[in-house]
Every structure is written in C-alpha cells, then in structure tokens.
Amino acid sequence: MSAVRVVVADDQTVVRDGLVTLLKLLPGIDVVAAASDGEEAVRLVAEHNPDVLLVDLRMPKCDGVEATRRVRADHPGTEVVVLTTYSDDESVLSALRAGARGFLTKDADAESIGRALQAAAAGQSILDAEVQRRLIEGAATPKPADLAGSGLTPREIEVLRLIADGLSNTEIARRLVVSEATVKTHINHLFAKANLRDRAQAVAYAYRLGLA
Amino acid sequence: MSAVRVVVADDQTVVRDGLVTLLKLLPGIDVVAAASDGEEAVRLVAEHNPDVLLVDLRMPKCDGVEATRRVRADHPGTEVVVLTTYSDDESVLSALRAGARGFLTKDADAESIGRALQAAAAGQSILDAEVQRRLIEGAATPKPADLAGSGLTPREIEVLRLIADGLSNTEIARRLVVSEATVKTHINHLFAKANLRDRAQAVAYAYRLGLA
DNA sequence: CCGGATCTCAACCCCAGGGTTGACCCCGCC
DNA sequence: GGCGGGGTCAACCCTGGGGTTGAGATCCGG
C-alpha cells in the first residue's frame, strides 16, 4: 500500500507546523501541503487531490465545517478528518453531517492521528472516544448493583431489559437465541416476582430500576 | 508499544480460524484465545484479560450484544470490537450502547481490522462507514421527542402519561371518564404520531420524554 | 447423591390490546 | 357558511401477550 497523502489545515502556525513535523515522522503518511485557512485548504485539495484532509474546526475565512462540505462535494476522493481542541457538541455534529470521516481532539497522540488518517483513507471512520459517547447518547452506564435486591435471576433481568427496549417476545427470543416459550416463562416469573401485570408496567419498572 | 492482545469470538469455525490466521500475520496484534460462543468469550476474557475482544454479533448461548455488555461491565480494561456480516440497524445500536468501541462488517480487509483493534486498544473507536452514516443520521434528529415538538394533543399526552403509569385501557377510561373506545382512539393516534408499536414502547417513550 | 434453583421448551386457553372504518359534536378560523 | 382538527363513541376483526400446567436438563450445595 502506498503512503496516504495528506493536506493539513490549521490557522495556528505552531499547531500546523507541529502537526506537519509529527506526521512526517509516521510511516505511511505523506504530508503534501499545509494551509492556514479554510479557503486555502480547499484550494490545496483541488491542487494536490490528497487522500485525506486533516482540518481544524476553528479557522478564519471558511471554517472546518464549511471546508469539509466543499471538499466532500467537489472532491469525493478526498476524505476529511477533523481536529479540534474541544469536543464541542455543536460543531461536531455539523462536521460529521458535512461528511467528515473522523473526529479527533488535539490531545490525541501522533499514533492516534496516524491511525485516523489511515482509516479515513480506507473508508473507515475513527472518532474520538468522547465524541462517540455523545453520538451514542444513552451512554448511561448501567448499575448492576441495586437490582440485586429485586430477587430476579440474571436471565430475568436480561429479559426485562429487552422488554424495556420495546422488543416483542419473538424479538427477544431471537436476541437471546431461545424459544419464545422460554421467553414467556421468564416473563411470567418476573411478573410474579415484581408484582407486574403486563409488559407496560414492566417497562416502567425497568426504568425505575435504572435499567434503561 | 507492546502488541495488542486480542480474544476472537465467532461461532463459525471457518470465520474464526480465518480471522485468527489473518490477525496473527499482522504486526502489533497478538491473538491469545478464540471462542466459539458468547459464554466462552466472556470466560476467555476473564481468563486472559486481553486488550480487545473481537466478537461476532450472531452467536449461540449469548450473542454479541450480551457478551459486550458483560465484558464491559466486568472487565473495563477490555475494549470490544464487533464484527458482523450485515450492518443491521437494530443490533448495531444495541452493541454500541452496550459499550462496543468499534463496529466492522465482514468484508473489511485484514488491515482495517488490525487498525480497528489498535484504535480500540488506544481508546479510540472505529466504525464501519455505513454504520457511522446511520449513527449520524440518527443523531441528526435526536429530539423531535420534545413535549412541544411531539405533535401530540393535550389529551393524547394525558393518555400517554396514564399508560406510563401502567394502567389498562379500561382503567384509563374510568380515570378520564370516557368510554374505552375513546381511549383506544387516542392511543392509536399517538402510536401513529410517535411511531410506536405497543404500549410497552409507549412507556419507554414517555420516560424518555420525562413524563414519568 | 439428592433436592432446589435456574433455564429450557411445549401445548393449551382466553382476552386485552391494537388496527380499521365510520360517525357525531363542538370549536375556531378563513 | 364551510372547513379542519380535536374529542367522543361503536362495531368489527385478529394477533400477540399473559396464565397455566407439566416436564426435561443442568448446576450447585448440603
């Protein structure tokens, strides 16, 4: 595989030069140009037709989101990886919607950046952990602690969680790779134990337990 | 940097063996064990404490989502990368919510898989392009689920709240002093508007809206 | 080794719940 | 006056969910 050709864009000279230097040390990465604002970035992409554009979000003239949009529109062969100081809610989504493949924060190390560039060139997408967490939203880490007192068996808790996700019995059966009869049995048991009448009450119960 | 220690889990022997062979050829990847079902995967993770678990979604005993949840709960030091044949809507989100770091389809090449494993071990997350696209689309409209923007009439919201309290249709009818037919009408309307299938999903919807 | 708990499954019954259609009233707005 | 939307109701159908019984498999602690 030949080296991934990259254009770097950042308005801060220190950051830009630092990035270029760092990336040049990485095997498989080839920095072909560096831009100091969005317009220049778009121009340089047109000129060099790189595999990836590594671009800062906050830039004068034309910001990262706008640059991303233009590049994706005019040069579908060039993937975009966004680099930013803050994993700020607003711009993140805008950039991703504009077609960015990857999203990194500036505390990423050289290897991480390199990996992201390689991945982008291959059509994969790498996200900063924090960004992915936000993207997935309901990252509410479950608390296996207090539901111990419910008297439910592990299997019953699993079933309850799936009920709370709005799945039907057949869907639950498929998910757990058991027969529907088994699912019904578990459900009847947990209804009896928790004094529930139907799955609607079960969903409410699950939410109160913090299962969803 | 030392090699990334990986446990592979897939119920299909061919796939599993193929993966192990492929991965062993990659520099920086160390396959320490291979499991043929979810339970075995969880057990092997406990035993070897690897950096990453590469797991298939569809497996007997305990599927990929379940395995992911358990591993993330019991072994926070082990990241999970999911591998699947089809980028099916449902399971993808479940897996990611369960704590998966990466998501690949089986048409990924060895290098892509290797990159994903490296990234996961470093706390980054790699997603299959298609999966990311879906994720972004989904996040694009995160909250049409606002009381005001839900398009529900006051009466429908009232009914929804009572459903979330676990009341049956006849109980709701008595409470609102209307006939059961009326209640069913309201329910059908709100199901259509909020794209719900049954009252169980309605309860979950109500909780997410903050109605209970 | 036996009893209890858990998980698994099958067959059956019954009805609440969900889908559909069509109807009437009342109110606000054009 | 006419039109639309919200609220009210009835009749129908039929699937899925909930209840029951009964039974085999496994595992574990006494």
XYZ file of N, CA, C and O in Angstrom, chain A residues 12 38 74 87 117 149 153 170 211:
36
model
N -3.400 28.179 13.307
C -2.317 28.471 14.246
C -1.014 27.870 13.744
O -0.891 26.661 13.592
N -9.393 28.082 5.715
C -10.285 27.162 5.011
C -10.216 27.270 3.503
O -10.171 26.261 2.798
N -16.913 18.578 -3.877
C -16.146 18.730 -5.112
C -15.086 17.661 -5.316
O -14.661 17.409 -6.438
N -14.227 18.968 22.200
C -15.205 18.095 21.556
C -16.571 18.743 21.767
O -17.458 18.189 22.388
N -5.932 8.811 10.066
C -5.711 9.162 8.662
C -5.735 7.903 7.794
O -6.351 7.882 6.727
N -31.358 -6.641 44.710
C -32.403 -6.821 45.706
C -33.766 -7.130 45.127
O -34.722 -7.351 45.862
N -33.598 -13.318 38.663
C -32.414 -14.050 38.210
C -31.763 -13.256 37.086
O -32.408 -12.409 36.458
N -41.137 -12.454 20.393
C -40.387 -13.155 19.348
C -39.031 -12.491 19.121
O -38.035 -13.168 18.903
N -32.624 0.464 34.543
C -32.172 -0.481 33.517
C -32.160 0.144 32.127
O -31.646 -0.437 31.192
